Short mmCIF file of C-alpha atoms and ligand atoms in Angstrom, two decimals:
data_model
loop_
_atom_site.label_atom_id
_atom_site.label_comp_id
_atom_site.label_asym_id
_atom_site.label_seq_id
_atom_site.Cartn_x
_atom_site.Cartn_y
_atom_site.Cartn_z
CA MET D 1386 -0.14 -0.03 0.06
CA ARG D 1387 2.34 2.66 -1.45
CA PHE D 1388 0.11 5.41 -2.66
CA LEU D 1389 -3.02 7.57 -2.09
CA LEU D 1390 -5.36 8.58 -5.13
CA SER D 1391 -6.84 11.89 -4.93
CA LEU D 1392 -10.10 12.63 -7.32
CA ASP D 1393 -10.47 16.38 -7.72
CA GLU D 1394 -13.51 17.24 -9.26
CA GLY D 1395 -13.57 20.78 -10.44
CA THR D 1396 -16.07 22.73 -12.93
CA THR D 1397 -13.89 22.52 -16.10
CA SER D 1398 -12.30 19.40 -15.62
CA ALA D 1399 -12.09 16.31 -13.63
CA ARG D 1400 -8.61 15.53 -12.09
CA ALA D 1401 -6.95 12.49 -10.75
CA ALA D 1402 -3.60 12.47 -8.77
CA LEU D 1403 -1.27 9.83 -6.96
CA TYR D 1404 0.64 10.74 -3.90
CA ASP D 1405 3.46 8.72 -2.01
CA ALA D 1406 3.80 8.36 1.68
CA GLN D 1407 5.98 11.83 1.86
CA GLY D 1408 3.01 13.65 0.39
CA ARG D 1409 4.47 13.95 -3.08
CA ARG D 1410 2.60 14.26 -6.28
CA LEU D 1411 3.97 11.69 -8.61
CA ALA D 1412 1.31 11.92 -11.37
CA LEU D 1413 -1.71 13.70 -12.52
CA GLN D 1414 -4.36 13.11 -15.13
CA SER D 1415 -7.19 15.50 -16.32
CA ARG D 1416 -10.18 15.03 -18.49
CA PRO D 1417 -12.34 17.93 -19.30
CA ILE D 1418 -16.12 18.39 -18.48
CA ALA D 1419 -18.64 20.47 -20.76
CA CYS D 1420 -20.93 23.03 -19.09
CA SER D 1421 -24.02 24.22 -20.87
CA TYR D 1422 -25.84 27.62 -20.74
CA PRO D 1423 -29.41 26.97 -21.84
CA GLN D 1424 -30.70 30.29 -20.80
CA PRO D 1425 -29.20 33.55 -19.55
CA GLY D 1426 -27.61 32.77 -16.00
CA TRP D 1427 -28.23 29.28 -16.27
CA VAL D 1428 -25.36 26.58 -15.89
CA GLU D 1429 -25.66 23.06 -16.25
CA GLN D 1430 -23.58 19.95 -16.39
CA ASP D 1431 -24.47 16.27 -16.99
CA ALA D 1432 -23.77 14.25 -13.97
CA LEU D 1433 -22.85 10.89 -15.76
CA ASP D 1434 -20.27 13.21 -17.67
CA ILE D 1435 -18.73 14.45 -14.30
CA TRP D 1436 -18.71 10.63 -13.31
CA ASN D 1437 -17.04 9.26 -16.56
CA ALA D 1438 -14.22 11.99 -16.73
CA GLN D 1439 -13.60 11.18 -12.80
CA ILE D 1440 -13.37 7.74 -13.58
CA GLU D 1441 -11.29 7.96 -16.79
CA ALA D 1442 -8.90 10.25 -15.02
CA ALA D 1443 -8.42 8.07 -12.04
CA ARG D 1444 -7.89 4.86 -14.20
CA ALA D 1445 -5.45 7.14 -16.44
CA VAL D 1446 -3.17 8.10 -13.52
CA LEU D 1447 -2.93 4.88 -12.32
CA ALA D 1448 -2.14 3.24 -15.94
CA ALA D 1449 0.39 6.27 -16.41
CA HIS D 1450 2.38 5.41 -13.19
CA SER D 1451 1.90 1.74 -13.61
CA VAL D 1452 0.06 1.38 -10.48
CA SER D 1453 -2.49 -1.04 -9.45
CA ALA D 1454 -5.28 -0.52 -7.16
CA SER D 1455 -4.24 -3.11 -4.85
CA GLU D 1456 -1.29 -0.69 -4.08
CA VAL D 1457 -3.54 2.14 -3.43
CA ALA D 1458 -4.19 2.71 0.34
CA ALA D 1459 -7.01 5.15 0.20
CA ILE D 1460 -8.98 7.22 -2.10
CA GLY D 1461 -9.59 11.35 -1.26
CA ILE D 1462 -12.36 12.82 -3.02
CA THR D 1463 -12.74 16.80 -3.29
CA ASN D 1464 -15.42 18.84 -5.77
CA GLN D 1465 -16.72 21.58 -6.87
CA ARG D 1466 -19.19 22.88 -4.16
CA GLU D 1467 -22.96 23.76 -3.90
CA THR D 1468 -23.48 21.78 -7.73
CA THR D 1469 -26.87 19.76 -7.39
CA ILE D 1470 -27.56 16.60 -8.43
CA VAL D 1471 -30.69 14.26 -8.19
CA TRP D 1472 -30.92 10.65 -9.10
CA ASP D 1473 -32.88 7.65 -8.98
CA ARG D 1474 -31.69 5.25 -6.29
CA ALA D 1475 -32.54 2.10 -8.31
CA THR D 1476 -31.09 2.97 -11.68
CA GLY D 1477 -28.26 5.46 -10.88
CA GLN D 1478 -29.68 7.46 -13.54
CA PRO D 1479 -29.87 11.45 -12.75
CA VAL D 1480 -33.31 12.86 -13.38
CA SER D 1481 -32.12 16.30 -14.57
CA PRO D 1482 -28.95 18.27 -15.68
CA ALA D 1483 -26.78 19.03 -12.58
CA ILE D 1484 -27.65 22.76 -11.35
CA VAL D 1485 -23.93 23.97 -11.36
CA TRP D 1486 -22.70 26.21 -8.45
CA GLN D 1487 -22.55 29.16 -10.97
CA CYS D 1488 -26.16 28.73 -11.91
CA ARG D 1489 -28.67 31.88 -11.01
CA ARG D 1490 -31.81 30.10 -11.73
CA THR D 1491 -33.16 30.47 -8.38
CA ALA D 1492 -32.11 34.10 -7.76
CA GLY D 1493 -35.82 35.10 -7.75
CA PHE D 1494 -36.56 32.72 -5.09
CA CYS D 1495 -33.84 33.67 -2.90
CA ALA D 1496 -34.24 37.60 -2.92
CA ASP D 1497 -38.02 36.70 -1.95
CA LEU D 1498 -36.49 34.52 0.99
CA ALA D 1499 -33.72 37.27 1.70
CA ALA D 1500 -36.97 39.81 2.18
CA SER D 1501 -38.94 37.49 4.37
CA SER D 1502 -38.97 37.16 8.22
CA ALA D 1503 -37.20 33.86 7.83
CA ALA D 1504 -33.90 35.18 6.55
CA ALA D 1505 -32.36 36.32 9.81
CA ALA D 1506 -32.70 32.58 11.07
CA VAL D 1507 -31.51 31.21 7.69
CA THR D 1508 -28.12 33.18 7.99
CA ARG D 1509 -27.71 32.42 11.73
CA LYS D 1510 -28.36 29.05 11.33
CA THR D 1511 -25.94 28.11 8.27
CA GLY D 1512 -23.61 30.91 8.48
CA LEU D 1513 -24.39 31.55 4.59
CA VAL D 1514 -25.47 34.82 2.90
CA ILE D 1515 -28.97 34.33 1.09
CA ASP D 1516 -27.98 33.55 -2.32
CA ALA D 1517 -28.71 31.24 -5.30
CA TYR D 1518 -25.21 30.02 -5.23
CA PHE D 1519 -26.05 27.61 -2.43
CA SER D 1520 -27.61 24.06 -2.95
CA GLY D 1521 -31.18 24.17 -1.21
CA SER D 1522 -32.90 26.27 -3.50
CA LYS D 1523 -31.17 24.57 -6.45
CA LEU D 1524 -32.50 21.25 -5.07
CA ARG D 1525 -36.11 22.87 -4.70
CA TRP D 1526 -36.07 24.05 -8.08
CA ILE D 1527 -35.58 20.28 -9.31
CA LEU D 1528 -38.24 19.08 -6.91
CA ASP D 1529 -40.52 21.62 -8.62
CA HIS D 1530 -39.68 21.28 -11.98
CA VAL D 1531 -39.02 17.74 -12.78
CA PRO D 1532 -42.43 15.59 -13.23
CA GLY D 1533 -43.28 13.66 -10.43
CA ALA D 1534 -39.92 14.18 -8.88
CA ARG D 1535 -41.05 15.53 -5.46
CA SER D 1536 -43.33 12.47 -4.90
CA ARG D 1537 -41.07 10.28 -5.81
CA ALA D 1538 -38.50 11.89 -3.21
CA LEU D 1539 -40.94 11.82 -0.69
CA ASP D 1540 -41.30 7.89 -1.50
CA GLY D 1541 -37.71 7.58 -1.22
CA GLU D 1542 -37.08 6.55 -4.60
CA LEU D 1543 -34.69 9.71 -5.31
CA LEU D 1544 -31.47 10.68 -3.94
CA PHE D 1545 -29.85 14.21 -3.65
CA GLY D 1546 -25.88 14.73 -3.64
CA THR D 1547 -23.60 17.29 -4.12
CA VAL D 1548 -20.69 16.29 -6.27
CA ASP D 1549 -18.78 14.25 -3.66
CA SER D 1550 -22.08 12.29 -2.53
CA TRP D 1551 -22.57 11.43 -6.47
CA LEU D 1552 -19.06 10.25 -7.00
CA LEU D 1553 -19.03 8.33 -3.35
CA TRP D 1554 -22.58 6.56 -4.16
CA ARG D 1555 -21.19 5.71 -8.02
CA LEU D 1556 -17.94 4.56 -6.79
CA THR D 1557 -19.23 2.43 -3.88
CA ASN D 1558 -22.21 1.08 -6.44
CA GLY D 1559 -24.87 2.46 -4.22
CA ALA D 1560 -23.68 1.16 -0.87
CA SER D 1561 -22.75 4.86 0.22
CA HIS D 1562 -24.90 7.74 0.44
CA SER D 1563 -23.14 10.18 2.40
CA THR D 1564 -21.51 13.63 2.06
CA ASP D 1565 -18.92 15.30 4.30
CA VAL D 1566 -19.51 18.28 6.52
CA SER D 1567 -17.77 20.85 4.75
CA ASN D 1568 -19.85 20.12 1.61
CA ALA D 1569 -23.03 19.92 3.49
CA SER D 1570 -22.18 23.47 4.92
CA ARG D 1571 -22.68 24.92 1.51
CA THR D 1572 -26.30 23.59 0.83
CA MET D 1573 -27.99 25.78 3.21
CA LEU D 1574 -29.59 23.08 4.81
CA MET D 1575 -27.48 22.18 7.38
CA ASP D 1576 -27.12 23.69 11.10
CA LEU D 1577 -23.56 24.92 11.01
CA ALA D 1578 -22.95 24.45 14.94
CA SER D 1579 -24.50 20.73 14.93
CA GLY D 1580 -23.21 19.63 11.75
CA GLU D 1581 -26.56 17.99 11.19
CA TRP D 1582 -29.58 18.56 8.54
CA ASP D 1583 -31.88 21.23 9.89
CA GLY D 1584 -35.67 20.28 10.14
CA ASP D 1585 -36.96 24.01 10.11
CA LEU D 1586 -34.54 24.57 6.95
CA LEU D 1587 -35.89 21.44 4.99
CA ASN D 1588 -39.59 22.82 5.75
CA LEU D 1589 -38.48 26.33 4.37
CA PHE D 1590 -36.99 24.93 1.23
CA ASP D 1591 -39.49 21.95 1.22
CA ILE D 1592 -37.13 19.28 0.78
CA PRO D 1593 -37.98 15.69 1.79
CA ARG D 1594 -35.53 14.24 4.30
CA ALA D 1595 -35.52 10.89 2.84
CA MET D 1596 -33.45 11.63 -0.26
CA LEU D 1597 -30.46 13.36 1.86
CA PRO D 1598 -27.22 12.08 2.16
CA ARG D 1599 -25.88 11.09 5.72
CA ILE D 1600 -23.26 13.83 7.14
CA ILE D 1601 -20.00 12.45 7.78
CA ALA D 1602 -16.56 13.92 8.84
CA SER D 1603 -14.14 14.77 6.14
CA SER D 1604 -11.23 12.25 7.25
CA VAL D 1605 -13.22 8.97 7.81
CA GLU D 1606 -13.76 5.78 6.14
CA ALA D 1607 -16.87 7.08 3.70
CA GLY D 1608 -17.05 3.73 1.78
CA ILE D 1609 -15.37 0.92 -0.25
CA ALA D 1610 -14.87 1.64 -4.10
CA HIS D 1611 -16.14 -1.48 -5.83
CA ALA D 1612 -13.60 -3.35 -7.50
CA SER D 1613 -15.30 -3.00 -10.84
CA HIS D 1614 -14.33 0.51 -11.16
CA LEU D 1615 -10.35 0.54 -10.87
CA GLY D 1616 -9.30 -3.19 -10.62
CA ALA D 1617 -9.47 -3.87 -6.70
CA GLU D 1618 -11.68 -2.68 -3.53
CA ILE D 1619 -10.17 0.82 -2.05
CA PRO D 1620 -11.28 2.51 0.88
CA ILE D 1621 -12.54 5.96 0.42
CA CYS D 1622 -11.12 7.93 3.43
CA GLY D 1623 -11.34 11.44 2.61
CA ILE D 1624 -13.95 13.93 1.40
CA ALA D 1625 -13.91 17.71 1.29
CA GLY D 1626 -15.12 20.69 -0.64
CA ASP D 1627 -12.45 22.27 -2.87
CA GLN D 1628 -11.66 25.34 -0.87
CA GLN D 1629 -11.73 23.50 2.41
CA ALA D 1630 -9.64 20.85 0.87
CA ALA D 1631 -7.19 23.43 -0.20
CA LEU D 1632 -7.12 24.90 3.01
CA PHE D 1633 -6.04 21.48 4.61
CA GLY D 1634 -3.73 21.16 1.74
CA GLN D 1635 -1.95 24.42 2.63
CA ALA D 1636 -1.76 23.02 6.38
CA CYS D 1637 -3.81 25.94 7.56
CA VAL D 1638 -5.24 23.74 10.40
CA GLN D 1639 -4.97 26.31 13.36
CA PRO D 1640 -6.94 29.42 13.93
CA GLY D 1641 -5.65 32.39 12.08
CA LEU D 1642 -3.87 30.43 9.17
CA SER D 1643 -5.23 31.38 5.70
CA LYS D 1644 -5.03 30.82 2.36
CA ASN D 1645 -5.94 32.40 -0.96
CA THR D 1646 -6.71 30.58 -4.25
CA TYR D 1647 -6.03 32.60 -7.18
CA GLY D 1648 -8.24 31.00 -10.11
CA THR D 1649 -10.92 32.55 -12.24
CA GLY D 1650 -12.21 34.01 -9.00
CA CYS D 1651 -10.53 34.23 -5.51
CA PHE D 1652 -11.40 32.15 -2.48
CA ALA D 1653 -10.13 33.37 0.40
CA LEU D 1654 -10.47 31.10 3.80
CA MET D 1655 -8.98 31.59 7.20
CA HIS D 1656 -9.33 28.70 9.83
CA THR D 1657 -10.97 29.62 13.03
CA GLY D 1658 -10.37 26.16 14.92
CA ALA D 1659 -12.94 24.70 16.91
CA ARG D 1660 -14.89 28.22 17.16
CA GLN D 1661 -17.88 28.87 14.84
CA PRO D 1662 -17.38 32.33 13.30
CA VAL D 1663 -20.26 34.81 13.05
CA SER D 1664 -19.22 37.30 10.35
CA SER D 1665 -20.84 40.99 10.76
CA HIS D 1666 -18.71 41.92 7.51
CA ARG D 1667 -20.63 39.97 4.76
CA LEU D 1668 -18.22 37.02 4.74
CA LEU D 1669 -19.51 33.14 4.88
CA ALA D 1670 -18.92 30.75 8.22
CA THR D 1671 -18.35 27.57 6.96
CA ARG D 1672 -16.97 24.08 8.14
CA ALA D 1673 -13.48 23.55 7.14
CA ALA D 1674 -12.60 19.93 7.00
CA SER D 1675 -13.25 18.22 10.11
CA PHE D 1676 -12.43 14.91 11.84
CA PRO D 1677 -14.82 12.76 13.74
CA SER D 1678 -16.04 14.80 16.85
CA GLN D 1679 -13.73 17.45 16.04
CA PRO D 1680 -15.94 20.15 14.29
CA GLN D 1681 -13.65 22.70 12.57
CA PHE D 1682 -14.73 25.98 11.03
CA ALA D 1683 -13.40 28.82 8.78
CA ILE D 1684 -14.58 32.26 7.40
CA GLU D 1685 -14.72 32.71 3.79
CA GLY D 1686 -14.62 35.26 1.31
CA SER D 1687 -15.19 34.96 -2.46
CA ILE D 1688 -14.47 37.52 -5.30
CA PHE D 1689 -16.23 36.39 -8.44
CA ILE D 1690 -13.32 37.94 -11.08
CA ALA D 1691 -9.80 37.70 -10.26
CA GLY D 1692 -7.88 35.44 -13.07
CA ALA D 1693 -10.74 35.93 -15.35
CA ALA D 1694 -10.16 39.52 -15.65
CA VAL D 1695 -6.82 38.83 -17.36
CA GLN D 1696 -8.34 36.50 -19.49
CA TRP D 1697 -10.75 39.25 -20.50
CA LEU D 1698 -7.47 41.46 -21.36
CA ARG D 1699 -6.20 38.50 -23.39
CA ASP D 1700 -9.21 37.26 -25.23
CA LYS D 1701 -11.51 40.32 -25.54
CA LEU D 1702 -9.20 43.41 -25.79
CA GLY D 1703 -6.15 41.44 -27.05
CA LEU D 1704 -4.05 43.62 -24.81
CA VAL D 1705 -1.70 40.29 -23.77
CA PRO D 1706 -0.51 37.39 -25.74
CA SER D 1707 -0.96 35.15 -22.62
CA ALA D 1708 -1.85 35.16 -19.01
CA ALA D 1709 1.78 34.63 -18.01
CA ALA D 1710 2.75 37.67 -20.22
CA THR D 1711 1.25 39.92 -17.59
CA GLU D 1712 3.84 39.43 -15.49
CA ALA D 1713 6.58 41.04 -17.42
CA ILE D 1714 4.39 43.78 -18.97
CA ALA D 1715 3.10 44.97 -15.37
CA SER D 1716 6.65 44.75 -14.17
CA SER D 1717 7.93 47.01 -16.93
CA VAL D 1718 6.17 50.15 -15.25
CA PRO D 1719 6.49 51.13 -11.75
CA ASP D 1720 2.93 51.68 -11.01
CA THR D 1721 -0.21 52.44 -12.85
CA GLY D 1722 0.20 56.21 -12.93
CA GLY D 1723 -3.03 56.54 -11.11
CA VAL D 1724 -5.34 54.06 -13.05
CA TYR D 1725 -7.69 51.85 -10.98
CA PHE D 1726 -9.44 49.12 -13.10
CA VAL D 1727 -12.44 47.41 -10.76
CA PRO D 1728 -13.25 44.22 -12.52
CA ALA D 1729 -17.04 44.27 -11.40
CA PHE D 1730 -18.30 42.31 -14.67
CA VAL D 1731 -20.81 40.22 -12.87
CA GLY D 1732 -21.24 42.64 -10.03
CA LEU D 1733 -18.93 42.50 -6.90
CA GLY D 1734 -18.83 39.58 -4.40
CA ALA D 1735 -17.74 39.78 -0.77
CA PRO D 1736 -17.58 41.88 1.09
CA TYR D 1737 -19.79 43.92 -1.07
CA TRP D 1738 -22.23 41.49 -2.58
CA ASP D 1739 -23.25 44.24 -4.98
CA ALA D 1740 -25.00 42.86 -8.17
CA SER D 1741 -25.65 46.13 -9.65
CA ALA D 1742 -21.86 47.12 -9.65
CA ARG D 1743 -20.22 46.94 -13.15
CA GLY D 1744 -16.58 47.26 -14.30
CA SER D 1745 -14.98 50.58 -14.66
CA LEU D 1746 -11.55 51.79 -15.54
CA SER D 1747 -10.56 55.02 -13.74
CA GLY D 1748 -7.76 57.47 -13.43
CA VAL D 1749 -6.77 57.38 -17.11
CA THR D 1750 -4.66 60.01 -18.79
CA LEU D 1751 -3.05 60.74 -21.91
CA ALA D 1752 0.16 59.03 -20.48
CA THR D 1753 -1.75 55.74 -19.67
CA ASP D 1754 -0.73 53.03 -21.87
CA THR D 1755 -1.27 49.10 -22.24
CA ARG D 1756 1.19 48.49 -19.57
CA HIS D 1757 -0.60 50.52 -16.97
CA ILE D 1758 -3.92 48.86 -17.71
CA VAL D 1759 -2.40 45.42 -17.51
CA ARG D 1760 -0.62 46.49 -14.38
CA ALA D 1761 -4.28 47.86 -13.01
CA THR D 1762 -5.57 44.45 -13.87
CA LEU D 1763 -3.44 42.34 -11.68
CA GLU D 1764 -3.26 45.06 -8.87
CA SER D 1765 -7.18 44.76 -8.80
CA ILE D 1766 -6.78 41.06 -7.87
CA ALA D 1767 -4.66 42.23 -4.85
CA TYR D 1768 -6.73 45.19 -3.71
CA GLN D 1769 -9.88 42.67 -3.78
CA THR D 1770 -8.11 40.30 -1.72
CA ARG D 1771 -7.13 43.01 0.72
CA ASP D 1772 -10.66 43.75 1.04
CA LEU D 1773 -11.49 40.18 1.94
CA VAL D 1774 -8.62 39.83 4.43
CA GLN D 1775 -9.50 43.17 6.46
CA ALA D 1776 -12.87 41.99 6.80
CA MET D 1777 -11.82 38.42 7.94
CA GLU D 1778 -9.32 40.08 10.47
CA ALA D 1779 -12.14 42.10 11.90
CA ASP D 1780 -14.61 39.37 12.14
CA SER D 1781 -12.19 36.63 13.70
CA GLY D 1782 -10.26 39.18 15.67
CA GLU D 1783 -7.26 37.31 14.45
CA PRO D 1784 -4.58 39.49 12.51
CA LEU D 1785 -3.22 37.78 9.62
CA ARG D 1786 0.39 36.70 10.35
CA GLU D 1787 1.05 35.43 6.44
CA LEU D 1788 -1.30 34.51 3.70
CA ARG D 1789 -0.79 31.17 1.43
CA VAL D 1790 -1.30 31.43 -2.02
CA ASP D 1791 -2.25 28.72 -4.78
CA GLY D 1792 -4.18 28.69 -8.02
CA GLY D 1793 -3.14 29.56 -11.45
CA ALA D 1794 -2.42 33.29 -10.81
CA SER D 1795 -0.30 32.80 -7.71
CA ALA D 1796 2.62 31.87 -10.09
CA ASN D 1797 2.17 35.66 -11.11
CA ASN D 1798 5.43 37.26 -9.22
CA CYS D 1799 4.34 40.78 -9.97
CA LEU D 1800 1.20 40.24 -8.32
CA MET D 1801 2.26 38.31 -5.59
CA GLN D 1802 4.81 41.09 -4.59
CA PHE D 1803 1.93 43.71 -4.94
CA GLN D 1804 -0.09 41.43 -2.91
CA ALA D 1805 2.35 41.54 -0.04
CA ASP D 1806 3.18 45.23 -0.53
CA ILE D 1807 -0.57 46.16 -0.33
CA LEU D 1808 -1.40 43.81 2.45
CA GLY D 1809 1.44 44.68 4.57
CA ARG D 1810 1.94 40.95 5.15
CA PRO D 1811 4.07 38.27 3.92
CA ILE D 1812 2.85 36.13 0.90
CA VAL D 1813 3.89 32.70 0.92
CA ARG D 1814 3.94 30.26 -2.13
CA PRO D 1815 3.95 26.49 -1.36
CA ALA D 1816 6.14 23.94 -3.63
CA ASP D 1817 2.98 22.23 -4.61
CA THR D 1818 0.25 24.74 -5.51
CA GLU D 1819 -1.92 21.71 -6.37
CA THR D 1820 -3.29 22.13 -3.10
CA THR D 1821 -6.89 21.13 -3.47
CA ALA D 1822 -5.99 17.29 -4.41
CA LEU D 1823 -3.24 17.44 -1.96
CA GLY D 1824 -5.93 18.32 0.79
CA ALA D 1825 -8.10 15.57 -0.06
CA ALA D 1826 -4.99 13.11 -0.26
CA TYR D 1827 -3.92 14.06 3.30
CA LEU D 1828 -7.64 13.64 4.89
CA ALA D 1829 -7.78 10.17 3.03
CA GLY D 1830 -4.24 9.55 4.37
CA LEU D 1831 -4.86 10.23 7.64
CA ALA D 1832 -7.97 8.05 8.24
CA ALA D 1833 -6.50 5.33 6.24
CA GLY D 1834 -3.38 5.27 8.66
CA PHE D 1835 -1.32 6.11 5.84
CA PHE D 1836 -0.06 9.34 7.79
CA SER D 1837 -0.08 9.04 11.71
CA SER D 1838 -1.18 12.61 12.50
CA VAL D 1839 -1.77 16.23 11.37
CA SER D 1840 1.58 17.28 12.35
CA ASP D 1841 3.23 14.63 9.65
CA VAL D 1842 1.28 16.27 6.95
CA GLN D 1843 2.08 19.98 8.21
CA ALA D 1844 5.60 18.84 8.04
CA PHE D 1845 5.37 18.06 4.30
CA TRP D 1846 4.34 21.76 3.76
CA ARG D 1847 7.32 23.53 1.78
CA ALA D 1848 7.21 27.27 1.06
CA GLU D 1849 8.73 27.84 -2.32
CA ARG D 1850 8.95 31.38 -2.17
CA THR D 1851 7.91 34.16 0.58
CA PHE D 1852 7.19 37.89 -0.52
CA GLU D 1853 7.94 40.19 2.09
CA PRO D 1854 5.98 43.71 1.94
CA LEU D 1855 8.49 46.44 0.66
CA MET D 1856 6.04 49.45 0.29
CA ASN D 1857 6.24 51.82 2.94
CA ALA D 1858 2.84 52.18 5.00
CA ASP D 1859 1.77 55.75 3.94
CA ARG D 1860 2.06 54.75 0.26
CA ARG D 1861 0.17 51.34 0.73
CA GLU D 1862 -2.70 53.40 2.47
CA GLU D 1863 -2.78 56.05 -0.15
CA LEU D 1864 -3.04 53.35 -2.86
CA TYR D 1865 -5.78 51.72 -1.20
CA ALA D 1866 -7.74 54.74 -0.40
CA GLY D 1867 -7.82 54.94 -4.25
CA TRP D 1868 -9.22 51.74 -4.70
CA LEU D 1869 -12.05 52.19 -2.43
CA ARG D 1870 -12.96 55.49 -4.01
CA ALA D 1871 -12.75 53.53 -7.34
CA VAL D 1872 -15.00 50.81 -6.02
CA ALA D 1873 -17.68 53.19 -4.67
CA GLN D 1874 -17.60 54.79 -8.18
CA CYS D 1875 -18.51 51.62 -9.87
CA ARG D 1876 -21.41 50.61 -7.62
CA HIS D 1877 -25.16 50.97 -8.11
CA HIS D 1878 -24.51 50.89 -11.67
CA SER D 1879 -27.37 48.97 -13.03
CA ALA D 1880 -30.51 47.19 -11.63
CA PRO D 1881 -29.58 43.51 -10.80
CA PRO D 1882 -29.87 41.05 -13.79
CA ALA D 1883 -33.28 39.47 -13.93
CA CYS D 1884 -33.06 35.83 -13.59
P1 ADP K 927 -9.61 27.54 -12.06
O1 ADP K 927 -9.44 26.63 -11.13
O2 ADP K 927 -10.42 28.67 -11.82
O3 ADP K 927 -10.00 27.13 -13.49
P2 ADP K 927 -6.67 28.10 -12.17
O4 ADP K 927 -6.29 27.79 -10.91
O5 ADP K 927 -6.31 27.10 -13.31
O6 ADP K 927 -8.54 28.59 -12.50
O7 ADP K 927 -6.09 29.59 -12.68
C1 ADP K 927 -6.37 30.12 -13.97
C2 ADP K 927 -6.60 31.54 -14.05
O8 ADP K 927 -5.25 32.17 -13.42
C3 ADP K 927 -7.14 31.91 -15.22
O9 ADP K 927 -8.07 32.71 -15.11
C4 ADP K 927 -5.88 32.81 -15.62
O10 ADP K 927 -6.13 34.06 -16.56
C5 ADP K 927 -5.02 32.79 -14.70
N1 ADP K 927 -3.52 33.16 -14.64
C6 ADP K 927 -2.91 31.86 -14.87
N2 ADP K 927 -1.55 32.24 -15.01
C7 ADP K 927 -1.42 33.65 -14.54
C8 ADP K 927 -0.28 34.44 -14.48
N3 ADP K 927 0.78 33.86 -14.86
N4 ADP K 927 -0.79 35.70 -14.10
C9 ADP K 927 -1.93 36.18 -14.05
N5 ADP K 927 -2.98 35.21 -14.39
C10 ADP K 927 -2.63 33.97 -14.70
#
């Protein structure tokens, strides 16, 4: 038993990675997953595509490294969160397309709920801001719109799961219908404090309890993968939502330790230990990856547009040949010359939650050229992160000691240096930035006895580079004040999109 297999099912691809006993990644295989957009604001995937892509990636990674399933000690699963699947318990066939986390089809229902007298209790119980993002309203939509679905669910014929649950059920040939507490905390149906489905929330969303998975810890044996899938039985011992898995993969397992993932958007999480956080700064309270009887919590903030703004420069404006080229272009000027870019293309996420904001470029003069705009785009990612970090520190009362980073845009040294400067805190980039897959492998390895303790996996974490803040405090605050003015200008621009 020399290996761990991590299944990392993301929005655009399913990946599988193989790790050894020192937590080193030996191989990675990826298979794409298509998304469809049947109406404005709607996002769907085929749940069978998700399963097929994931199992193919798993078989491919074993084959590429000539590893047989009998040499794998355990499987860990990590996944795009909130995406909602309902399937037939008897046949395993999904009853509708999976409703993807980005889908806004239930925005109207959520707006009504947010305006109702129930809103405060929902937020207090779940730690979430009421929004179409979470699974509860998506599940309700399926039950309301697929003919016969609600009565079949009441009769126990249909099952609900987020992607972790779906993969687990498939891998175990229907023997395990469970979800881990970090995924369950994103459904808006779970009481964050108890880690149990909440009867009042189930009534509010009109969800039959019979279709719900069992909520389990993130690092525990969840089931056994049937030999028909990978060639031998393998225990599945770790499950966590992608951002919580990344937090664990970054060895952020103590209060105050934080990570930020710079991908299409940014997801910043601060571990708060066994203490359930309450956000008074419009962040989310959520479950971190947890061991049995040891609930762990985190504060989370999400930015909708981060690396996506770089893609926009490349694909829509043609200003840069590649995302990576932004580093040299932005570094060729000392600053933006007073230009601010606020990439509020789809409104602003945490901590503003302003659907009416729209993107803006301000402070432009005749001296402004491409380099300043490229630099302002990278800087916007760092400013948005500072907005989140400030809110997190205010919520937690814990000062940030350093920010651990991962995700595609964390490769950009210019961005990382500016991030350190504008936060006034060190930025630490680890040697392995595939922290999501790594976190799931760690969780599985701990439950399987492959690793003996959390301190083992903490010891595997290695910094590749630390960016120390170099900017003086006056300059930092002057620049940040300019950002806040630019944000204020781009808000309340349009009516929220009708969904
Ligand atoms: P996701 O998991 O959300 O698909 P990734 O972590 O793979 O995202 O990161 C891809 C994103 O990061 C893209 O939006 C891309 O524009 C951006 N990106 C990738 N490399 C760089 C870079 N060197 N500099 C700036 N942005 C980058």
